[in-house]
Structures are given as C-alpha cells and as structure tokens.
mmCIF file of C-alpha atoms in Angstrom:
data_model
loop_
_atom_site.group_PDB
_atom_site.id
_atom_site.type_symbol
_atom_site.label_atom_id
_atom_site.label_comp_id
_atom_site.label_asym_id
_atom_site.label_seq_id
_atom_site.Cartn_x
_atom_site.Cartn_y
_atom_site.Cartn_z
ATOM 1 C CA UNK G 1388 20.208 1.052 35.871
ATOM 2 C CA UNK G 1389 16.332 1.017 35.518
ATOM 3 C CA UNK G 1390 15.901 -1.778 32.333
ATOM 4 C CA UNK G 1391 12.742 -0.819 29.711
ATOM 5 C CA UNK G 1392 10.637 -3.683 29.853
ATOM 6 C CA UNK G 1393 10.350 -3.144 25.569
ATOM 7 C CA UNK G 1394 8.471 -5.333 23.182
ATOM 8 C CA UNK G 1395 11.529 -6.943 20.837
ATOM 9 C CA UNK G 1396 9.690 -7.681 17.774
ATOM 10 C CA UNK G 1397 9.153 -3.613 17.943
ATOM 11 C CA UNK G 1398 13.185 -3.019 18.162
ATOM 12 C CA UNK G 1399 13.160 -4.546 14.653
ATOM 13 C CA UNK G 1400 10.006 -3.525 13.364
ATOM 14 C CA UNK G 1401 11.316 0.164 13.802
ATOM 15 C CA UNK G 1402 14.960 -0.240 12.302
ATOM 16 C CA UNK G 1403 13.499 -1.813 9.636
ATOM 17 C CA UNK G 1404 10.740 1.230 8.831
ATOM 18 C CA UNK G 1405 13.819 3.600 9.046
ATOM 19 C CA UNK G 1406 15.280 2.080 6.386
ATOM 20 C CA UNK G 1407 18.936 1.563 8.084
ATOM 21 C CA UNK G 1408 21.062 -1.487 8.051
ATOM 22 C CA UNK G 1409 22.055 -3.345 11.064
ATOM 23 C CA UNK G 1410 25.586 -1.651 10.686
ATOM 24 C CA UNK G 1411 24.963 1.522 10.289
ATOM 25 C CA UNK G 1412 22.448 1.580 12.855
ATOM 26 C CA UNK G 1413 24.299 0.132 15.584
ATOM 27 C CA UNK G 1414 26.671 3.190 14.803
ATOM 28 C CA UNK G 1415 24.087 5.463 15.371
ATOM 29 C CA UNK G 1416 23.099 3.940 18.813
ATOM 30 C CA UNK G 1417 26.903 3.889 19.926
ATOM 31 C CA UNK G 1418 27.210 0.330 20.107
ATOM 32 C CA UNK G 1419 28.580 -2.791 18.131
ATOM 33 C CA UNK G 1420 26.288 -5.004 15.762
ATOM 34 C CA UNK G 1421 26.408 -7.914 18.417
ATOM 35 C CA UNK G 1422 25.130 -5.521 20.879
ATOM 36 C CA UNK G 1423 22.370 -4.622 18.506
ATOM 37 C CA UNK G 1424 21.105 -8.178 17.685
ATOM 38 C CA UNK G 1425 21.318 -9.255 21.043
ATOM 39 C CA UNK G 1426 18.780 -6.033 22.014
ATOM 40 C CA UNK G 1427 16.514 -7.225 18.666
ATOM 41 C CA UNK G 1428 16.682 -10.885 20.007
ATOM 42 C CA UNK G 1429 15.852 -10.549 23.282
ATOM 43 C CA UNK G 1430 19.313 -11.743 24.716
ATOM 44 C CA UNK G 1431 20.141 -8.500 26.393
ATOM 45 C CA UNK G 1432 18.201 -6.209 27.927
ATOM 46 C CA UNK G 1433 18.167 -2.267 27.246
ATOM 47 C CA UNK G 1434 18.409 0.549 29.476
ATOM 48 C CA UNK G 1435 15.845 3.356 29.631
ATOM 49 C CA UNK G 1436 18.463 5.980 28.031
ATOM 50 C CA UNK G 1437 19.360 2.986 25.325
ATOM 51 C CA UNK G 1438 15.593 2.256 24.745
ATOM 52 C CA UNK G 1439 15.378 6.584 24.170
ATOM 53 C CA UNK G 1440 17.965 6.839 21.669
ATOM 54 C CA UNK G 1441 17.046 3.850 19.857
ATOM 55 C CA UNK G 1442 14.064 5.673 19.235
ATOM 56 C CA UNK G 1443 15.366 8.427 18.693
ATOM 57 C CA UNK G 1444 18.060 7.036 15.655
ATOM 58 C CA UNK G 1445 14.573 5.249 14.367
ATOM 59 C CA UNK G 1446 12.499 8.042 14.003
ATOM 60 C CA UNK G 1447 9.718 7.024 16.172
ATOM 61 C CA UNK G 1448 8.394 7.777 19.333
ATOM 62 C CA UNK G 1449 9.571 6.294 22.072
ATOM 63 C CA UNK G 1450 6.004 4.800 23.218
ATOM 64 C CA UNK G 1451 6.153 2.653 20.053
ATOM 65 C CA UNK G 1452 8.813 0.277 21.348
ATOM 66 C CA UNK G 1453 6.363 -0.728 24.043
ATOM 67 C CA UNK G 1454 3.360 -1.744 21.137
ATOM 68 C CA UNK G 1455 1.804 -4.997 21.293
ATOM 69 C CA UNK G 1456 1.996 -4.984 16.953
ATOM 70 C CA UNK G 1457 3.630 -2.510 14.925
ATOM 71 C CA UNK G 1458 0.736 0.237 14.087
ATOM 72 C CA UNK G 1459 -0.742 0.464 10.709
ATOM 73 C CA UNK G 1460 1.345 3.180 8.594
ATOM 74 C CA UNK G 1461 -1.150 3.743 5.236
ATOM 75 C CA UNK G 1462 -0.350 6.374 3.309
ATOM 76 C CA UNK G 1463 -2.827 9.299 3.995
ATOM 77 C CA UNK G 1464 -3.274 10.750 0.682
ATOM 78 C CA UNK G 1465 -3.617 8.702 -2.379
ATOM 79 C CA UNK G 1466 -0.480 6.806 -4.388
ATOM 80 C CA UNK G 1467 -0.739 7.795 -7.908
ATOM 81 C CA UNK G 1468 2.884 6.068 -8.245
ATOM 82 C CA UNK G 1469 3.248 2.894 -10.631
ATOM 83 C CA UNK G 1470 6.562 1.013 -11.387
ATOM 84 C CA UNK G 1471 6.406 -1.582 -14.388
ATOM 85 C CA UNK G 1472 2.229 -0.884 -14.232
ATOM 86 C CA UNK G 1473 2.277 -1.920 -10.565
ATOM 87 C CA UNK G 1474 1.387 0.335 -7.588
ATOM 88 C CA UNK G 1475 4.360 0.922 -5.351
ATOM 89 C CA UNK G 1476 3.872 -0.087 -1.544
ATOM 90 C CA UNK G 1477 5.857 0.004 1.821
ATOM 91 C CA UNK G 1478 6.642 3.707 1.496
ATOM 92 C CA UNK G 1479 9.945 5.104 3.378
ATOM 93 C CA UNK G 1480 9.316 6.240 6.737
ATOM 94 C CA UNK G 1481 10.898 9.691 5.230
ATOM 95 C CA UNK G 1482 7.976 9.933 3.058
ATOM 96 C CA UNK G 1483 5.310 8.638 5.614
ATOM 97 C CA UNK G 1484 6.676 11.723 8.284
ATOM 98 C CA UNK G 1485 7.085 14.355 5.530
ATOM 99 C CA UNK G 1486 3.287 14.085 4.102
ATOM 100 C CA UNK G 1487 2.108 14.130 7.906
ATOM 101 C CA UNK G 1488 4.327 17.319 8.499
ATOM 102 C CA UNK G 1489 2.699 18.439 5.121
ATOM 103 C CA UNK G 1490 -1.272 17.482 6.408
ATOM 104 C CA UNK G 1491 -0.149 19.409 9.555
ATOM 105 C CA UNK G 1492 1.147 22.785 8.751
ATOM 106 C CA UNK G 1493 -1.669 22.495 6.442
ATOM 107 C CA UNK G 1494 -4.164 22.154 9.123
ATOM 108 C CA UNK G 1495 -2.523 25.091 10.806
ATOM 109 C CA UNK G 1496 -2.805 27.042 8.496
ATOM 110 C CA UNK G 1497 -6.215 26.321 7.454
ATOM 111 C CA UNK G 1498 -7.487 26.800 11.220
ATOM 112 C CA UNK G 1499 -5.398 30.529 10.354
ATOM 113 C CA UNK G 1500 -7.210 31.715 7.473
ATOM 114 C CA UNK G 1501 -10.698 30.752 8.705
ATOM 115 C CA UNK G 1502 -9.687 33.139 11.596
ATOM 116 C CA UNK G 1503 -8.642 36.106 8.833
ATOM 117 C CA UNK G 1504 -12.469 35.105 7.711
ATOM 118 C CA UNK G 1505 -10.820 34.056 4.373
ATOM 119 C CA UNK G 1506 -12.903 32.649 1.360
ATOM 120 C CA UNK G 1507 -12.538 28.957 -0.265
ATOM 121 C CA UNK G 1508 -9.987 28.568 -2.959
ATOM 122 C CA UNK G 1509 -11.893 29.424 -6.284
ATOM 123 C CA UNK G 1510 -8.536 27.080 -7.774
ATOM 124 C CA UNK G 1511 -9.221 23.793 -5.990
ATOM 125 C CA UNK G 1512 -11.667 21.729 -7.940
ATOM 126 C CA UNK G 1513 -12.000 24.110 -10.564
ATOM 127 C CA UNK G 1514 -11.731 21.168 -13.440
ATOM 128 C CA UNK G 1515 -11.625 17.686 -13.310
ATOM 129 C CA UNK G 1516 -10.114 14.897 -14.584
ATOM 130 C CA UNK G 1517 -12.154 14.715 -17.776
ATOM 131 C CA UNK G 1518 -11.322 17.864 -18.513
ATOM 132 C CA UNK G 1519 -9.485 18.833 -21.622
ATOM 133 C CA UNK G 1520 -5.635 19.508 -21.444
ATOM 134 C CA UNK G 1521 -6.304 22.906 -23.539
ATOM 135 C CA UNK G 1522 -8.777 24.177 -21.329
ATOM 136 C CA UNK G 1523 -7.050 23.438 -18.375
ATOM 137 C CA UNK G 1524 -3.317 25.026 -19.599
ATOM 138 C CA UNK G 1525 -5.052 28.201 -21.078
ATOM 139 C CA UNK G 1526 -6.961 28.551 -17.377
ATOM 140 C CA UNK G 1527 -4.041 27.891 -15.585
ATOM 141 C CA UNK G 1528 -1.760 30.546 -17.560
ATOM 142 C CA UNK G 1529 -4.228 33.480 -17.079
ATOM 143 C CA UNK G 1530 -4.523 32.884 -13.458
ATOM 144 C CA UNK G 1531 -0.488 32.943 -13.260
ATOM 145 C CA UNK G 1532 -0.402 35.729 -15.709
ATOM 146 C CA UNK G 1533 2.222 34.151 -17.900
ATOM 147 C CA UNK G 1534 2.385 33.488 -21.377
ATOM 148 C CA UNK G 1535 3.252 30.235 -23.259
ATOM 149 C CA UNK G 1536 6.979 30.807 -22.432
ATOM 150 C CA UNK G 1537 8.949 33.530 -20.828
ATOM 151 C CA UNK G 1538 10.531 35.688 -23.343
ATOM 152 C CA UNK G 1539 14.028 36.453 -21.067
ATOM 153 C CA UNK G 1540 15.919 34.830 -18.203
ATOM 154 C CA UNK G 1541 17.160 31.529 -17.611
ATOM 155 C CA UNK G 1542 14.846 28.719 -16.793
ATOM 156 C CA UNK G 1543 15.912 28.323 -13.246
ATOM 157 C CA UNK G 1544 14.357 32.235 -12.574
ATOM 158 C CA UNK G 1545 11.499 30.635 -14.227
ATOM 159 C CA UNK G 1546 10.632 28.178 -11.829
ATOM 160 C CA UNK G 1547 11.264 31.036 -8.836
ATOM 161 C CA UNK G 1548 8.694 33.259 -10.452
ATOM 162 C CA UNK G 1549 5.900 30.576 -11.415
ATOM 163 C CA UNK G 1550 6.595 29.457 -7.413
ATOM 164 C CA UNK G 1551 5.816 32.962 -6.265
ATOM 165 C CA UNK G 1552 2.656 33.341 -8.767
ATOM 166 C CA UNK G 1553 1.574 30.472 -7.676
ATOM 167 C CA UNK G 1554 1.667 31.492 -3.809
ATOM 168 C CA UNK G 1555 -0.198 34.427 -5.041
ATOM 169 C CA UNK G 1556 -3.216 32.177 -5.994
ATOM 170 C CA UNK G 1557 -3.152 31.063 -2.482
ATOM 171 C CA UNK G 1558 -1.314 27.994 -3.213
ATOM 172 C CA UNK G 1559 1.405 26.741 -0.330
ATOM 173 C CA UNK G 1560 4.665 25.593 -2.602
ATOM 174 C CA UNK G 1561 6.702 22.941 -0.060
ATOM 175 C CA UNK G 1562 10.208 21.531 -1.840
ATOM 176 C CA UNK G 1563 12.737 19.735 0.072
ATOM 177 C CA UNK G 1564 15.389 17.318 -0.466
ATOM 178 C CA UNK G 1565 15.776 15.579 2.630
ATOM 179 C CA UNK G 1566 13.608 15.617 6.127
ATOM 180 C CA UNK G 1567 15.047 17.728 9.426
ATOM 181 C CA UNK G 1568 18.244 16.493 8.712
ATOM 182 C CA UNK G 1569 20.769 15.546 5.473
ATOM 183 C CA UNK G 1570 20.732 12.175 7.466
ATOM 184 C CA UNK G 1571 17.141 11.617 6.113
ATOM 185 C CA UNK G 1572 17.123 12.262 2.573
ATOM 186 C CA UNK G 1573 14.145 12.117 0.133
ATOM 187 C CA UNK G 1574 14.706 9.466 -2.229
ATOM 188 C CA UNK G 1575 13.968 10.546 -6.193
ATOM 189 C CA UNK G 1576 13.244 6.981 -7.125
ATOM 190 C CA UNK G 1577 10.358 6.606 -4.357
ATOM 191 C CA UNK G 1578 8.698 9.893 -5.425
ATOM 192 C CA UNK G 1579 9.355 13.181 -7.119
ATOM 193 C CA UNK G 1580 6.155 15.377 -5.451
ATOM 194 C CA UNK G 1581 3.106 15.349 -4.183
ATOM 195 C CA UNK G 1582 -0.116 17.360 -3.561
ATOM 196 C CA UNK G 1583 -2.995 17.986 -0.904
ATOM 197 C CA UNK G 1584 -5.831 19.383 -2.068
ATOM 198 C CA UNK G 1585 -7.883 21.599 0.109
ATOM 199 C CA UNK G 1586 -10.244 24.145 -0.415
ATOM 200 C CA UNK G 1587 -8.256 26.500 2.148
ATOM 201 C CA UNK G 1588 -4.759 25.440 2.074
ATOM 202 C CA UNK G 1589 -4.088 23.460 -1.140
ATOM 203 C CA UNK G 1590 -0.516 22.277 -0.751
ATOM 204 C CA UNK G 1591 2.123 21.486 -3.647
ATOM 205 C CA UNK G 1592 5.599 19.241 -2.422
ATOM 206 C CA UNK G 1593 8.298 19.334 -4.788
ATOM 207 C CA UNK G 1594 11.384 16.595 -3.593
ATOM 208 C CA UNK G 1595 14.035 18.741 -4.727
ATOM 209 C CA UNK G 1596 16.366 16.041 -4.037
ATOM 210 C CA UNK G 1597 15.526 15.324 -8.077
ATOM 211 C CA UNK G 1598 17.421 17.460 -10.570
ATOM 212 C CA UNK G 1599 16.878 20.977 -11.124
ATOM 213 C CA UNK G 1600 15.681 20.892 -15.003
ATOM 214 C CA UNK G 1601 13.371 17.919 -13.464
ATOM 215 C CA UNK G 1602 11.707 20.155 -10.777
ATOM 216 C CA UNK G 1603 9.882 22.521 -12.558
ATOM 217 C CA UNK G 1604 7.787 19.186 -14.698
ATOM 218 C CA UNK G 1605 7.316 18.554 -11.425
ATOM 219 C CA UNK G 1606 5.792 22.063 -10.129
ATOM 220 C CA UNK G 1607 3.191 22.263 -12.804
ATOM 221 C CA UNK G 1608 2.238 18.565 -13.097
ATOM 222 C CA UNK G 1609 1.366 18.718 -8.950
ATOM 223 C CA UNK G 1610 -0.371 22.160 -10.012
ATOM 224 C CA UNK G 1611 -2.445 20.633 -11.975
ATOM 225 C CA UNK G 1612 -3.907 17.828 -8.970
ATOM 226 C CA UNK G 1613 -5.074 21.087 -7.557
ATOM 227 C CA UNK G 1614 -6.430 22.404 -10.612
ATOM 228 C CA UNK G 1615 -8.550 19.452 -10.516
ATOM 229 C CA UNK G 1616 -8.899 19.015 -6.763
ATOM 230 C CA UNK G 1617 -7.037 15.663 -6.885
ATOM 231 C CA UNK G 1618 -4.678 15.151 -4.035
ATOM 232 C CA UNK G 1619 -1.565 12.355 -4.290
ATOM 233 C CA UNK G 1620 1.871 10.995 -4.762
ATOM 234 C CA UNK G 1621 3.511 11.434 -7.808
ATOM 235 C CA UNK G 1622 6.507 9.810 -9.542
ATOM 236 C CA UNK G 1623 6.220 11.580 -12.464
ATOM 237 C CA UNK G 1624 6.833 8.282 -14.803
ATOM 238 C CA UNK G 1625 6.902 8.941 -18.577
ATOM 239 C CA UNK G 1626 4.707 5.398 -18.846
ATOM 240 C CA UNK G 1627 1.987 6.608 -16.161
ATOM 241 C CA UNK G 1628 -1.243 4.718 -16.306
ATOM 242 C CA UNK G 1629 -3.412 6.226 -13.729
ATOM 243 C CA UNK G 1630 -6.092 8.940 -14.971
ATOM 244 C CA UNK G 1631 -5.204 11.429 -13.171
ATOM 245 C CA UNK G 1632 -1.347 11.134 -13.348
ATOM 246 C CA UNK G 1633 -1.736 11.136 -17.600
ATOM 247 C CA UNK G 1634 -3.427 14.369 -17.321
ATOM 248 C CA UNK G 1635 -1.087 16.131 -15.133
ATOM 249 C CA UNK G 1636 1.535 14.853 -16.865
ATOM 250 C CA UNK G 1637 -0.160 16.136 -20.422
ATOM 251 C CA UNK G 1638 -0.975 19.522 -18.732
ATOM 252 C CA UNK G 1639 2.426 20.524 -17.539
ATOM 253 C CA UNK G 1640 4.250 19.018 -20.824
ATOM 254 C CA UNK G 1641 1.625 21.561 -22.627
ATOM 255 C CA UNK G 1642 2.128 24.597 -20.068
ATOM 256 C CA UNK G 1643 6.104 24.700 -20.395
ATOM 257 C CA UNK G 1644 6.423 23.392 -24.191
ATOM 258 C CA UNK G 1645 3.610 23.801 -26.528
ATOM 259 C CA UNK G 1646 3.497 21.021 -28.776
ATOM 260 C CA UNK G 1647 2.904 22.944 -31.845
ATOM 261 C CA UNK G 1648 5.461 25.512 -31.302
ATOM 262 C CA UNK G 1649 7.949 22.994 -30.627
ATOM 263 C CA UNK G 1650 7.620 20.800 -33.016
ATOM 264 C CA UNK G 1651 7.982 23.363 -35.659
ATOM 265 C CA UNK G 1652 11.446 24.455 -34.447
ATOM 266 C CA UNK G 1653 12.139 20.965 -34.194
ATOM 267 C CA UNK G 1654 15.333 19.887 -36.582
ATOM 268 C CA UNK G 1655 14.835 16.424 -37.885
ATOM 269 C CA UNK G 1656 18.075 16.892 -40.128
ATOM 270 C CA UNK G 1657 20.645 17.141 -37.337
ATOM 271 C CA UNK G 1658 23.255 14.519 -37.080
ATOM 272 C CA UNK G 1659 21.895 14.099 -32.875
ATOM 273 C CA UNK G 1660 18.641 15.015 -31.809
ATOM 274 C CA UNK G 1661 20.717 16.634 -28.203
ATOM 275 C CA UNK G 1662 22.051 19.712 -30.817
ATOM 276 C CA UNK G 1663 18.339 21.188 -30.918
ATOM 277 C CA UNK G 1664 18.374 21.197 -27.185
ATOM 278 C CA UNK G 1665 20.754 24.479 -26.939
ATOM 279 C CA UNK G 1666 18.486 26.495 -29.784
ATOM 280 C CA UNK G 1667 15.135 25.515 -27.946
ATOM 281 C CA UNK G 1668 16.381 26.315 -24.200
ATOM 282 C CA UNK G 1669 17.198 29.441 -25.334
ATOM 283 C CA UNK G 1670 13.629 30.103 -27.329
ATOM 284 C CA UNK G 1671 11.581 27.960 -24.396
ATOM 285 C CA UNK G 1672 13.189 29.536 -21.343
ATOM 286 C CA UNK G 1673 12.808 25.771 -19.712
ATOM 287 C CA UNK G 1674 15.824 22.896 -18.689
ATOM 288 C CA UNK G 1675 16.965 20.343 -21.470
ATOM 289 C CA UNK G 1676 15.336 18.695 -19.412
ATOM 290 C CA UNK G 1677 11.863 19.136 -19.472
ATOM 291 C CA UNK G 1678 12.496 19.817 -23.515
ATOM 292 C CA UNK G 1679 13.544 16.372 -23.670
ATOM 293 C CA UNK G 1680 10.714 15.086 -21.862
ATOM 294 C CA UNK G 1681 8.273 16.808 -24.260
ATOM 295 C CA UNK G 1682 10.449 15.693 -27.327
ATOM 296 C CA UNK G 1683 9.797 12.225 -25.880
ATOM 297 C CA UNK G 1684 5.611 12.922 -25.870
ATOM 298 C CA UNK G 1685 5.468 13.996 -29.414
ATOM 299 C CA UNK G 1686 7.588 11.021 -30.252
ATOM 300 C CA UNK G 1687 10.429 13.453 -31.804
ATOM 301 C CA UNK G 1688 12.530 10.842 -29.688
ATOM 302 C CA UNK G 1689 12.547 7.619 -28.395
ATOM 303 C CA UNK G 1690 12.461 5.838 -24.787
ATOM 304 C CA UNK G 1691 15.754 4.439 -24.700
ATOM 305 C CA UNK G 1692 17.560 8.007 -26.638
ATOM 306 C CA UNK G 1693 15.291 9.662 -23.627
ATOM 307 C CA UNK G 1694 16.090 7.920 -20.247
ATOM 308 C CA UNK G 1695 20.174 7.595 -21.961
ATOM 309 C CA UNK G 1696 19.983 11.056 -22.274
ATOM 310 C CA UNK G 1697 18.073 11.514 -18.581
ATOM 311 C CA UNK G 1698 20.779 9.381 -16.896
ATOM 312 C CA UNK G 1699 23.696 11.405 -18.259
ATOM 313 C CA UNK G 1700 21.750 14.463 -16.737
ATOM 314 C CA UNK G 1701 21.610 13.130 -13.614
ATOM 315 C CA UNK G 1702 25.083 12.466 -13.399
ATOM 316 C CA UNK G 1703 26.057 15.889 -14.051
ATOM 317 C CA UNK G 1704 23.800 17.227 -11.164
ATOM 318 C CA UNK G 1705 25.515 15.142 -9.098
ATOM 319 C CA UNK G 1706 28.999 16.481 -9.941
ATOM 320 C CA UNK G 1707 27.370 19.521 -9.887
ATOM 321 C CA UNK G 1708 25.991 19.140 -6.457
ATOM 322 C CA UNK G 1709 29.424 17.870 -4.757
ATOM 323 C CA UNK G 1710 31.203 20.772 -5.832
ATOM 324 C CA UNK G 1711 29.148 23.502 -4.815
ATOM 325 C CA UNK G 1712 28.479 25.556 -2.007
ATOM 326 C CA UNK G 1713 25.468 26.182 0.142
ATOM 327 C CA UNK G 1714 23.197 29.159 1.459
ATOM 328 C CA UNK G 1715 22.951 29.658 4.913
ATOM 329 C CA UNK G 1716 20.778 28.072 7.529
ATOM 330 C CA UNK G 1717 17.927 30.691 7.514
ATOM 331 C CA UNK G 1718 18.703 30.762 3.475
ATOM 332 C CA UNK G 1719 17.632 27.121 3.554
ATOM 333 C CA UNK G 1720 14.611 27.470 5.363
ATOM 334 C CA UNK G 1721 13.404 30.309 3.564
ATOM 335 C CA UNK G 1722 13.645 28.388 0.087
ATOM 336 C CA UNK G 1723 11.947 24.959 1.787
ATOM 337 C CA UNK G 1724 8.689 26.515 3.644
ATOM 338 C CA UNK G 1725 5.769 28.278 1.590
ATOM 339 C CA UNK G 1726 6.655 31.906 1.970
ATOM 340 C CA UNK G 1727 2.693 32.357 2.533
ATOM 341 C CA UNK G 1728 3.038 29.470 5.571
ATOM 342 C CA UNK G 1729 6.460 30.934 7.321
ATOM 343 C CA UNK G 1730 5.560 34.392 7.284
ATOM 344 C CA UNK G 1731 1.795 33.447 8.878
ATOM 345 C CA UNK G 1732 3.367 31.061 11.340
ATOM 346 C CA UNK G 1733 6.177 33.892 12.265
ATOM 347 C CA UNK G 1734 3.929 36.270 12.699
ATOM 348 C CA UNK G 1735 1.655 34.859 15.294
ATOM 349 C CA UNK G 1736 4.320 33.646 17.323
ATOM 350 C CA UNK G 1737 6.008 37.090 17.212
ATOM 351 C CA UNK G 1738 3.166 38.808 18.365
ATOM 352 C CA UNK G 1739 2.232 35.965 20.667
ATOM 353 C CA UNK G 1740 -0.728 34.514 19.312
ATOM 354 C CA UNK G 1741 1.064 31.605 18.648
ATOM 355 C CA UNK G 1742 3.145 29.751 21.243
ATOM 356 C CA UNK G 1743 7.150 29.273 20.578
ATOM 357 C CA UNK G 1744 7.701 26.010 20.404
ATOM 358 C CA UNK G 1745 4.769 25.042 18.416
ATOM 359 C CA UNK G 1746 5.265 27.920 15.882
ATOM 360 C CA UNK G 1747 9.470 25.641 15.884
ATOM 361 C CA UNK G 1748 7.752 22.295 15.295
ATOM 362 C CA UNK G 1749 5.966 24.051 12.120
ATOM 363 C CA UNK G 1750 8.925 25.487 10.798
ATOM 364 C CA UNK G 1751 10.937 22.137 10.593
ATOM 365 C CA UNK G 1752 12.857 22.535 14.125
ATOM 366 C CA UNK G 1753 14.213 26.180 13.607
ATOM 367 C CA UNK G 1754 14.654 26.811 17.574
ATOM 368 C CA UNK G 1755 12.277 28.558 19.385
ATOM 369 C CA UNK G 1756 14.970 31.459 20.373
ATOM 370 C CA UNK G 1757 15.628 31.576 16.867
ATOM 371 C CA UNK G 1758 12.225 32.490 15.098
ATOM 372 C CA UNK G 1759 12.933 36.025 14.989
ATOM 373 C CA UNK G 1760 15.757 35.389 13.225
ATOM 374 C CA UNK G 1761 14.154 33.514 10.483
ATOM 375 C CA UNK G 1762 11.681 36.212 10.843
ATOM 376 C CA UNK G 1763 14.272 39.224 9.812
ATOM 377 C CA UNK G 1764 15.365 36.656 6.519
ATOM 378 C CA UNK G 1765 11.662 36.689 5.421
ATOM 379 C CA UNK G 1766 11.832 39.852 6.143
ATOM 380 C CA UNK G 1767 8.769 40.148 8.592
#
C-alpha cells in the first residue's frame, strides 16, 4: 500500500481543532488509541485511504495534513463575546466552518441580486451605535409592521412571523443547531448567534441549539447589528461590556418587553417573583424566558434568582428535547436555510443557471439528485 508521506505535528494539530478526544477519535478512524498515537507520533506510518479519512473524521481537507505549520484560523467577522470581562479565543472548528458557510452563501447570493439589478439594503447601516435604544425599537417595529407585542398566539408563532417579516426586509434569517451532521453540534456556551452585515445580503445566525424561549432574544438582538451595520459573534451575556453588544442587548429587551408596560403589571407582593411569569406570557406573547431576562434589566430580579431560574429552564428543554419527535429531512432544511436564499439557489439550479452540485454545497449537502425535492417542500 502507497504510504502518505504526512506532516505529524498536522495529525494532531487537526484532532485537536475538531475538538475530539483521542478515544473517540480513534473510533471514528476504525482503529485503536495505540494505533492513533503511534500515527500522531510518527511511529507508524499511514496509508493514503487512512491519511483520507483522518481528514475526513477532522473536518479538514485532506491537503492540510501535508502543511509545513498549521494555517492561521482568525475569526472572519468580529468577536463581540466576553466571559468574566475577557474576550473568548480558540473558537470551535464548528463555529470557524459555519461563519465561512455563512460568508459564502452570502457571497452567492449577493453576486445573485446584483444580477436581478437589485438596490442596497436601505436597513444596513441605517443607525449606529450611538444611537438611542427608542429610536432604534420604534424604527425597527414600523419596518416589521408589528406592534409592541402581539395581541394573540403563542410566543413560539411569534418568533416564525418576526422571521418571515424580517426576510421581507431583505434580511437572510440562518438558525441551526449543529453543522452537516448531529455529530457536529453548535455549542450554546461558545455562542448563541451571530450577524454579517452587508449592504446586499445582510445575514442573521441564530444557534438554535440554545432554548427555544432563548432564541427569539437572540433574533432581535442580531437584528439590531444590522440595524446598525455592525457585523459579529454574539453570546448574548446579561454582563456584556462591549458597545455594541449593550445596545443590542437594550434594543431587543425593549422590542419584545417594554419596560414601562412591564413594570406596571409587575407584582411585587407575590410570595415568588416566577408566579407573574404565567400572567405576563400570556399579556407579552414572548417565552418566560425572555420575560425573565427583562425582569433581570429593570432589576425586578436579581442575578443569582435569574441564572437559578435560567438553569432550571434549560433542563426542561432538554427533557423536552429527548422525548420528542422530529420533522422530516426536507422539513429540516426548510426551517435551517433563509427561505429568501433556498428558494434563489433552487431556482437557478432548476432552470440551469446554476450548476447541481454547487447549488448542494449551498444548501448544506442536500444531494444534487435531490434539489427538486427540496424544491417541491419550498414549494418552488
């Protein structure tokens, strides 16, 4: 067998970006961990077909195993994230690959509307960061069309319709929980969105591998980096510190809960501050969530009552999660790409402007065979 001449100090450099321990990686490449540290250490050689799916189980091409020095991997869009007042580094290789598959459908589909001899974004920029929270939240509302809250529904119909309004404006809405495969999850704690601004195709990422009553902070805080043509990574911390991240964070607290309106239907007298939760879901239209988050703002409650009351949440979702079924494949899809983006990208390739396989690379790996598929869910 033909024996890949690799560089060894890559072997580890590449496990290690993935993120996988020696055990569990040596499962993925089929072999034991002795097997695997010999490889790393130079004691035993590899095979091409070894070399491939080591590669492969890493996440990286296979060219990199044969790089003089690992290459460079800087975020590409700025990292508004801060843990204890400290900026976060060495991001996950899932977040790394996600933002580049973000920067590249949104280069597609920039290069798309210039060729429909579409106009700049009138949204992108519009304010900036020294812009008032008021002006910002009334702006924002009358270019949705929505009120201060929704006056029917539940919250989670809510965050469906202020995803579609938002498309309307032009605005490509991105939310996944994990990257091609469950295998490669998106991890809450590292980061719970992020946005690209761009005056053609402004993007907005929401990890929806956070709680549902947590996503929709999320939506409108990363709304508001476009408002203000800000692009970055957001962690959506209650003790933020950056600028831009305390405005964003002000702005969607405002936009779901008005701070007036809420704190006079506030009850101080209740024996727990949770029992107002029920009353104001109901009158709000938003999660507990995000009411508890705002309650937190106005100082109705404290750190420690909100993240003990945050953790409890969390652990229901996950009980919640494990017991419940999923949509289908093309169900999945549908809810993770931009409607705007799959419905452009499916439409060129249907009427073969764009080429199959690179209209299956855009859509996350959906197989070339099956685009028109996807394309009769969308309903194209």
């Amino acid at each position: 067998m033909t024996t890949a001449k690799i560089n060894t100090d890559m072997l580890i450099w590449v496990r290690e970006r993935s993120g996988i321990a020696v055990p569990e990686f040596a499962q993925k490449c089929g072999v034991s961990e002795e097997i695997l540290t010999e490889w790393e250490s130079g004691q035993r050689s590899m095979t091409f077909n070894k070399a491939i799916r080591y590669a492969e189980k890493a996440h990286v091409p296979f060219g990199y195993l044969f790089l003089s020095q690992p290459p460079v991997d800087n975020l590409p869009i700025p990292d508004l994230r801060t843990i204890e007042g400290q900026g976060c580094h060495k991001p996950s290789a899932e977040l790394l690959d996600m933002i580049k598959l973000m920067l590249q459908r949104q280069e597609w589909y920039k290069e798309y509307l210039k060729l429909q001899l579409a106009e700049p974004n009138p949204i992108v920029g519009r304010f900036s960061v020294k812009t008032g929270v008021t002006a910002i939240v009334r702006n924002m509302r009358a270019e949705l069309g929505v009120g201060e809250h929704p006056d029917r529904g539940k919250w989670e119909d809510y965050y469906r319709d202020l995803v579609n309004r938002i498309e309307c404006l032009g605005i490509l809405v991105m939310r996944q929980s994990y990257l091609g495969h469950y295998t490669r999850p998106l991890r809450i704690e590292e980061f719970r969105g992020f946005a690209i601004a761009d005056d053609y195709a402004p993007i907005i990422f929401v990890n929806h591998a956070d709680a549902l009553g947590a996503r929709l902070f999320t939506l409108i805080h990363e709304l508001c980096h476009i408002w203000i043509g800000q692009s970055g990574i957001s962690d959506g911390s209650t003790t933020a510190q950056r600028e831009e991240e305390i405005l964003c964070n002000a702005v969607a607290a405002e936009f779901l809960v008005p701070a007036d309106e809420l704190e006079s239907l506030w009850d101080r007298g209740l024996d727990s501050w949770q029992a107002n939760l029920s009353t104001l879901e109901a009158h709000f239209h938003v999660s507990t969530w995000t009411l508890a988050r705002r309650a937190l703002t106005l100082s109705l409650i404290t750190q420690d009552e909100y993240h003990r009351y945050i953790a409890a949440r969390k652990a229901a979702y996950k009980d919640r999660e494990s017991s419940s079924g999923g949509p289908t494949y093309y169900q999945t899809k549908k809810a993770q790409i931009s409607n705007l983006f799959s419905r452009a990208v499916v439409t060129e390739a249907l009427s073969g402007q764009l080429l199959l396989r690179e209209a299956s690379q855009l859509l996350g790996g959906i197989k070339p065979g099956k685009i028109a598929n996807f394309a009769k869910e969308l309903g194209v």
